[in-house]
Coordinates of C-alpha atoms and ligand atoms in Angstrom, one line a residue:
M1 CA 0.0 0.0 0.0
E2 CA 2.7 2.4 1.1
E3 CA 4.7 1.4 -2.0
T4 CA 1.8 2.1 -4.4
K5 CA 1.3 5.6 -2.9
K6 CA 4.9 6.4 -3.2
S7 CA 5.2 5.3 -6.8
L8 CA 2.1 7.3 -7.7
L9 CA 3.6 10.4 -6.2
D10 CA 6.8 9.7 -8.1
D11 CA 4.8 9.6 -11.2
S12 CA 3.8 13.2 -10.4
F13 CA 0.1 12.7 -10.2
T14 CA -1.7 15.8 -11.6
S15 CA -5.4 16.1 -11.4
A16 CA -7.5 17.7 -14.1
M17 CA -8.7 20.1 -11.4
T18 CA -5.1 21.2 -10.6
L19 CA -4.6 22.0 -14.3
T20 CA -7.9 24.0 -14.6
N21 CA -7.1 25.9 -11.4
S22 CA -3.6 26.8 -12.7
G23 CA -5.2 28.3 -15.8
V24 CA -3.3 26.3 -18.4
P25 CA -4.1 27.7 -21.9
Q26 CA -3.9 24.3 -23.5
V27 CA -4.2 20.7 -22.4
P28 CA -0.9 18.9 -21.9
D29 CA 0.0 16.4 -24.7
R30 CA -1.0 13.4 -22.8
Y31 CA -4.7 14.5 -23.0
V32 CA -4.7 14.9 -26.8
L33 CA -6.6 12.2 -28.6
P34 CA -5.8 11.0 -32.1
P35 CA -8.0 13.0 -34.5
A36 CA -10.4 10.0 -35.2
Q37 CA -11.3 9.7 -31.5
R38 CA -12.0 13.4 -30.9
P39 CA -15.6 14.4 -30.1
A40 CA -16.4 16.6 -33.2
L41 CA -18.0 19.2 -30.9
G42 CA -20.3 21.7 -32.7
S43 CA -20.4 19.7 -35.9
S44 CA -23.7 18.0 -36.8
I45 CA -21.9 15.3 -38.8
G46 CA -22.4 11.9 -37.1
T47 CA -24.6 13.3 -34.4
R48 CA -28.4 13.1 -34.3
D49 CA -31.2 15.0 -32.9
D50 CA -31.5 14.4 -29.2
T51 CA -35.2 15.1 -28.9
T52 CA -36.2 11.5 -29.5
L53 CA -34.4 10.0 -26.5
P54 CA -36.8 8.4 -24.1
V55 CA -37.9 10.1 -20.9
I56 CA -40.1 7.9 -18.7
D57 CA -42.4 9.1 -15.9
L58 CA -41.8 6.5 -13.1
S59 CA -44.8 7.6 -11.1
L60 CA -46.8 5.5 -13.6
L61 CA -45.2 2.4 -12.1
H62 CA -47.2 2.9 -8.9
Q63 CA -50.5 3.4 -10.6
P64 CA -52.1 0.0 -11.3
L65 CA -53.9 1.1 -14.4
L66 CA -50.8 2.8 -15.9
R67 CA -48.0 0.4 -14.8
S68 CA -48.2 -1.6 -18.0
R69 CA -47.7 1.6 -20.1
A70 CA -44.5 2.4 -18.2
I71 CA -43.3 -1.2 -18.6
H72 CA -43.9 -1.0 -22.3
E73 CA -42.0 2.3 -22.6
I74 CA -39.1 0.7 -20.6
N75 CA -39.2 -2.3 -23.0
M76 CA -39.0 0.0 -26.1
A77 CA -36.2 2.1 -24.6
C78 CA -34.1 -0.8 -23.5
K79 CA -34.4 -2.5 -26.9
E80 CA -33.6 0.5 -28.9
F81 CA -31.0 2.3 -26.6
G82 CA -30.2 0.4 -23.4
F83 CA -30.9 3.8 -22.0
F84 CA -33.6 6.2 -20.8
Q85 CA -34.1 9.1 -18.5
V86 CA -36.6 9.0 -15.6
I87 CA -38.6 11.8 -14.0
N88 CA -40.8 11.5 -10.9
H89 CA -38.4 8.9 -9.6
G90 CA -39.1 9.6 -6.0
I91 CA -35.6 10.9 -4.9
P92 CA -36.2 14.3 -3.4
S93 CA -34.4 17.2 -5.1
S94 CA -32.9 18.3 -1.7
V95 CA -31.1 14.9 -1.4
V96 CA -29.7 15.3 -4.9
K97 CA -28.7 18.9 -4.3
D98 CA -27.0 18.1 -1.0
A99 CA -25.0 15.3 -2.6
L100 CA -23.8 17.6 -5.4
D101 CA -22.8 20.2 -2.8
A102 CA -20.8 17.7 -0.9
A103 CA -19.1 16.5 -4.1
T104 CA -18.2 20.1 -5.1
Q105 CA -16.7 20.7 -1.6
F106 CA -14.7 17.4 -1.9
F107 CA -13.1 18.3 -5.3
D108 CA -12.4 21.8 -4.0
L109 CA -10.2 20.4 -1.1
P110 CA -6.5 21.0 -1.2
V111 CA -4.6 18.4 -3.3
E112 CA -2.8 16.9 -0.2
E113 CA -6.2 16.1 1.4
K114 CA -7.5 14.3 -1.7
M115 CA -4.2 12.4 -2.2
L116 CA -4.8 10.6 1.1
L117 CA -7.3 8.5 -0.8
V118 CA -5.4 8.0 -4.1
S119 CA -4.9 4.5 -5.5
S120 CA -4.5 2.8 -8.8
D121 CA -5.7 -0.5 -7.5
V122 CA -9.2 -1.2 -8.9
H123 CA -10.0 -3.5 -6.0
Q124 CA -9.7 -0.7 -3.4
P125 CA -13.1 0.0 -1.8
V126 CA -12.4 3.7 -1.7
R127 CA -10.2 5.5 -4.2
Y128 CA -9.5 8.9 -5.6
G129 CA -8.0 9.2 -9.0
T130 CA -7.8 11.0 -12.3
S131 CA -8.4 9.9 -15.9
I132 CA -9.3 6.2 -15.8
N133 CA -6.2 4.8 -14.2
H134 CA -3.5 7.4 -14.4
S135 CA -0.6 5.0 -13.8
T136 CA -1.5 2.8 -16.9
D137 CA -3.5 5.1 -19.3
K138 CA -1.7 5.8 -22.5
V139 CA -4.0 8.7 -23.2
H140 CA -5.4 10.6 -20.3
Y141 CA -9.0 11.8 -19.8
W142 CA -10.1 15.1 -18.4
R143 CA -11.7 13.6 -15.3
D144 CA -11.1 13.4 -11.5
F145 CA -13.1 11.0 -9.4
I146 CA -13.7 9.5 -6.0
K147 CA -15.2 6.0 -6.1
H148 CA -16.5 4.0 -3.2
Y149 CA -18.4 0.9 -2.3
S150 CA -21.8 2.0 -1.0
H151 CA -23.9 -1.0 -0.2
P152 CA -24.5 -2.1 2.5
L153 CA -23.8 1.4 3.6
S154 CA -22.9 0.6 7.2
K155 CA -20.1 -1.7 6.0
W156 CA -18.3 1.0 4.0
I157 CA -19.3 4.5 5.1
D158 CA -16.6 4.7 7.7
M159 CA -14.0 4.4 5.0
W160 CA -15.4 7.3 2.9
P161 CA -13.8 10.7 2.9
S162 CA -14.0 12.5 6.3
N163 CA -13.6 15.8 4.5
P164 CA -15.8 17.8 3.9
P165 CA -17.4 16.8 7.2
C166 CA -20.9 16.6 5.6
Y167 CA -19.8 14.1 2.9
K168 CA -20.7 10.8 4.6
D169 CA -24.1 12.0 5.6
K170 CA -25.1 13.8 2.3
V171 CA -23.7 11.2 -0.1
G172 CA -24.9 8.4 2.1
K173 CA -28.5 9.6 1.9
Y174 CA -28.2 9.8 -1.9
A175 CA -26.6 6.3 -2.0
E176 CA -29.5 4.8 0.0
A177 CA -32.2 6.5 -2.1
T178 CA -30.5 5.3 -5.3
H179 CA -30.3 1.8 -4.0
L180 CA -34.0 1.8 -3.4
L181 CA -34.7 3.2 -6.9
H182 CA -32.5 0.6 -8.5
K183 CA -34.6 -2.2 -7.0
Q184 CA -37.8 -0.7 -8.5
L185 CA -36.1 -0.3 -11.9
L186 CA -34.8 -4.0 -11.8
E187 CA -38.4 -5.1 -11.1
A188 CA -39.7 -3.1 -14.0
I189 CA -37.0 -4.2 -16.3
S190 CA -37.5 -7.9 -15.4
E191 CA -41.2 -7.5 -16.1
S192 CA -40.5 -5.8 -19.4
L193 CA -38.5 -8.9 -20.4
G194 CA -41.5 -11.2 -19.5
L195 CA -39.6 -12.6 -16.5
E196 CA -40.8 -12.9 -13.0
K197 CA -40.9 -9.4 -11.4
N198 CA -38.3 -10.5 -8.8
Y199 CA -36.0 -12.3 -11.3
L200 CA -33.2 -9.7 -11.6
Q201 CA -33.6 -8.6 -8.0
E202 CA -33.2 -12.1 -6.7
Q203 CA -30.0 -12.4 -8.7
T204 CA -28.7 -9.1 -7.4
E205 CA -30.0 -9.3 -3.8
E206 CA -26.6 -9.4 -2.2
G207 CA -25.1 -7.3 -4.9
S208 CA -22.8 -4.4 -4.8
Q209 CA -23.3 -0.7 -5.4
V210 CA -20.3 1.4 -6.3
I211 CA -20.7 5.2 -6.5
A212 CA -18.3 7.0 -8.8
V213 CA -18.4 10.7 -8.2
N214 CA -16.9 12.3 -11.2
C215 CA -15.7 15.8 -11.7
Y216 CA -14.9 17.2 -15.2
P217 CA -13.4 20.6 -14.7
A218 CA -13.8 23.3 -17.3
C219 CA -11.2 22.4 -20.0
P220 CA -9.3 24.9 -22.3
E221 CA -9.4 22.6 -25.3
P222 CA -12.6 20.4 -25.2
E223 CA -12.3 19.6 -28.9
V224 CA -9.2 17.5 -28.6
T225 CA -10.0 15.4 -25.5
L226 CA -12.8 13.6 -23.6
G227 CA -13.8 13.2 -20.0
M228 CA -14.3 9.5 -20.4
P229 CA -13.7 7.3 -23.5
P230 CA -16.4 5.1 -25.1
H231 CA -17.3 2.2 -22.8
S232 CA -20.3 0.3 -21.4
D233 CA -20.7 -0.2 -17.7
F234 CA -20.0 -3.7 -16.4
G235 CA -22.8 -4.0 -13.9
S236 CA -26.5 -4.6 -14.1
L237 CA -27.6 -1.0 -14.3
T238 CA -26.2 2.4 -13.7
I239 CA -28.2 5.4 -12.3
L240 CA -26.5 8.6 -13.4
L241 CA -27.0 12.1 -12.2
Q242 CA -25.4 14.9 -14.3
S243 CA -25.1 18.5 -13.2
S244 CA -25.0 19.7 -16.8
E245 CA -24.8 18.3 -20.4
G246 CA -21.8 16.2 -21.3
L247 CA -22.9 12.5 -21.6
Q248 CA -23.2 11.1 -25.1
I249 CA -24.6 7.7 -26.0
M250 CA -24.1 5.6 -29.1
D251 CA -27.3 4.7 -31.0
A252 CA -28.0 1.7 -33.1
N253 CA -26.6 3.4 -36.2
K254 CA -23.4 4.1 -34.3
N255 CA -24.1 7.9 -34.1
W256 CA -23.2 9.8 -30.9
V257 CA -26.2 11.4 -29.3
C258 CA -25.9 14.1 -26.7
V259 CA -28.1 13.3 -23.7
P260 CA -30.0 16.5 -22.9
Y261 CA -29.8 17.9 -19.3
I262 CA -33.3 17.7 -17.8
E263 CA -33.6 19.3 -14.4
G264 CA -34.6 16.7 -11.8
A265 CA -34.2 13.8 -14.1
L266 CA -31.9 10.8 -13.6
I267 CA -30.4 8.7 -16.3
V268 CA -30.7 4.9 -16.4
Q269 CA -28.1 2.9 -18.4
L270 CA -28.1 -0.9 -18.9
G271 CA -24.9 -2.6 -18.1
D272 CA -23.2 -5.7 -19.4
Q273 CA -24.8 -8.0 -16.8
V274 CA -28.3 -7.2 -18.0
E275 CA -27.2 -7.7 -21.6
V276 CA -26.0 -11.2 -20.7
M277 CA -29.1 -12.0 -18.5
S278 CA -31.4 -10.9 -21.2
N279 CA -29.4 -13.0 -23.7
G280 CA -28.8 -9.9 -25.8
I281 CA -32.5 -8.9 -26.1
Y282 CA -31.3 -5.8 -24.4
K283 CA -27.9 -4.4 -25.0
S284 CA -25.7 -2.4 -22.6
V285 CA -25.3 1.2 -23.9
I286 CA -22.0 2.5 -25.1
H287 CA -21.4 6.0 -23.8
R288 CA -18.7 8.6 -23.4
V289 CA -18.3 12.0 -21.8
T290 CA -17.4 15.3 -23.5
V291 CA -16.0 18.3 -21.6
N292 CA -16.6 22.0 -22.0
K293 CA -14.8 25.3 -21.7
H294 CA -17.0 27.0 -19.2
V295 CA -18.3 24.9 -16.3
N296 CA -17.1 22.2 -14.0
R297 CA -19.4 19.3 -14.6
L298 CA -20.2 16.8 -11.9
S299 CA -21.8 13.4 -12.1
F300 CA -22.7 10.6 -9.8
A301 CA -22.7 7.2 -11.4
S302 CA -24.3 4.7 -9.1
L303 CA -23.1 1.3 -10.5
H304 CA -25.2 -1.6 -9.4
S305 CA -23.8 -5.1 -9.8
L306 CA -24.3 -8.7 -8.9
P307 CA -22.2 -10.1 -6.0
L308 CA -18.5 -10.2 -6.7
H309 CA -18.2 -14.0 -7.3
K310 CA -21.7 -14.8 -8.5
K311 CA -21.7 -16.1 -12.1
I312 CA -24.1 -14.4 -14.4
S313 CA -25.6 -16.2 -17.4
P314 CA -28.6 -15.8 -19.7
A315 CA -32.0 -16.3 -18.0
P316 CA -33.1 -19.9 -18.7
E317 CA -36.7 -18.6 -19.3
L318 CA -35.5 -16.7 -22.3
L319 CA -33.8 -19.8 -23.9
D320 CA -35.4 -22.5 -26.1
G321 CA -34.8 -24.5 -29.2
N322 CA -34.7 -21.4 -31.3
N323 CA -32.8 -19.2 -28.8
A324 CA -29.6 -20.7 -27.6
A325 CA -27.4 -19.0 -25.0
A326 CA -25.4 -16.3 -26.8
Y327 CA -23.0 -15.5 -23.9
G328 CA -20.8 -17.4 -21.6
E329 CA -21.1 -16.8 -17.9
F330 CA -19.0 -14.4 -15.9
S331 CA -18.7 -12.7 -12.5
F332 CA -17.9 -9.2 -11.5
N333 CA -14.6 -10.5 -10.1
D334 CA -13.7 -11.9 -13.6
F335 CA -14.4 -8.4 -15.0
L336 CA -12.1 -6.7 -12.4
N337 CA -9.3 -9.2 -13.2
Y338 CA -9.8 -8.5 -16.9
I339 CA -9.4 -4.8 -16.5
S340 CA -6.5 -5.0 -14.2
S341 CA -4.6 -7.4 -16.5
N342 CA -5.4 -5.7 -19.9
D343 CA -3.8 -2.4 -20.4
D344 CA -5.9 -1.9 -23.5
F345 CA -9.2 -3.0 -22.1
L346 CA -10.9 0.0 -23.8
Q347 CA -10.0 -1.5 -27.2
E348 CA -11.9 -4.7 -26.6
R349 CA -14.9 -4.7 -24.4
F350 CA -15.1 -7.4 -21.7
I351 CA -18.6 -8.4 -22.8
D352 CA -17.3 -9.1 -26.3
T353 CA -15.0 -11.8 -24.9
L354 CA -18.0 -13.6 -23.6
K355 CA -20.0 -13.8 -26.9
K356 CA -20.4 -17.3 -28.3
S357 CA -19.9 -17.3 -32.1
S358 CA -23.2 -18.2 -33.7
S359 CA -23.1 -21.3 -35.9
Ligands
OGA1 C1 -19.2 6.2 -15.6 C2 -19.8 7.1 -16.6 C3 -20.7 9.3 -17.2 C4 -20.7 10.7 -16.7 O1 -18.8 6.7 -14.5 O2 -19.1 5.0 -15.9 O3 -20.0 6.7 -17.7 O4 -21.4 11.5 -17.2 N1 -20.0 8.4 -16.3 O5 -19.9 11.0 -15.8
NI2 NI1 -20.1 4.6 -17.7

């Protein structure tokens, strides 16, 4: 542990926040992406109108006569995008605002304070970092983050940042509210697949929740870099809160679509585990983050996942003579081993290694 910290410091860890605060006029070379991977900001080529992205009113789920309508909307959204936004989701706006305030205060702390939590070991239950993994990334991304295990809360919360003093309480409340919401979403998603309402939830009962609090500081050259590269999330589903625009998802035609900022809404993204459990009826959504010149953007990604060692495979109910299993089984632990042993894991997605070639 001591060793890891020392070598990180020797590598001269520099956060994106430090660069922004020092007023650099350009991004350092390590952030500059090859032209083909840049985000084409402001150009309409390869982008599409964002007004057609699904927004679902979750209060319908609690109204017996309207629930099936919401389930149908979820089914359509999951099939087409693996993504939707939700409104009337039941998490009070004060809980959301308090969590964002605590995150702002955390990233505003002096460097030395944040460095107490720095680690490049993806198995660490609490870690602060920059880019994806600053000690191995070939190209760096304009992002700082603090990630922590969050469920069950009492098991982890003592290890969370003690500064700012309100952090544990405010982010803890948001984590609990998100965990509850994720259960309702898993029920609705199971139903939308024609599975028992409890199917996915039973699979994930002892599952983990990791919250990644991301900070994308204002960037002097947003056109040459990204906040996060294209990827899909490994878990069952991700509930994402964004403080302003920046997230883009890839649609079925491989066009990037900017996800509009909707006040009070939360974003739901399907992860690789749901793709496997649904035997590919639903796909995990590929997404990336663009940065901007003017504001520090914050996001909370609540990543829900099955238990570390539990093997995930296509739901037997969805398989028959005409529908063979299209994926091999895997566990969250297999995924962590994959990303720690593959420097270039962004080039080949883990889920693609599980696909069985169709005969
Ligand atoms: C993530 C992620 C998107 C965002 O943390 O996995 O995709 O907008 N975040 O921060
Ligand atoms: Ni993601």
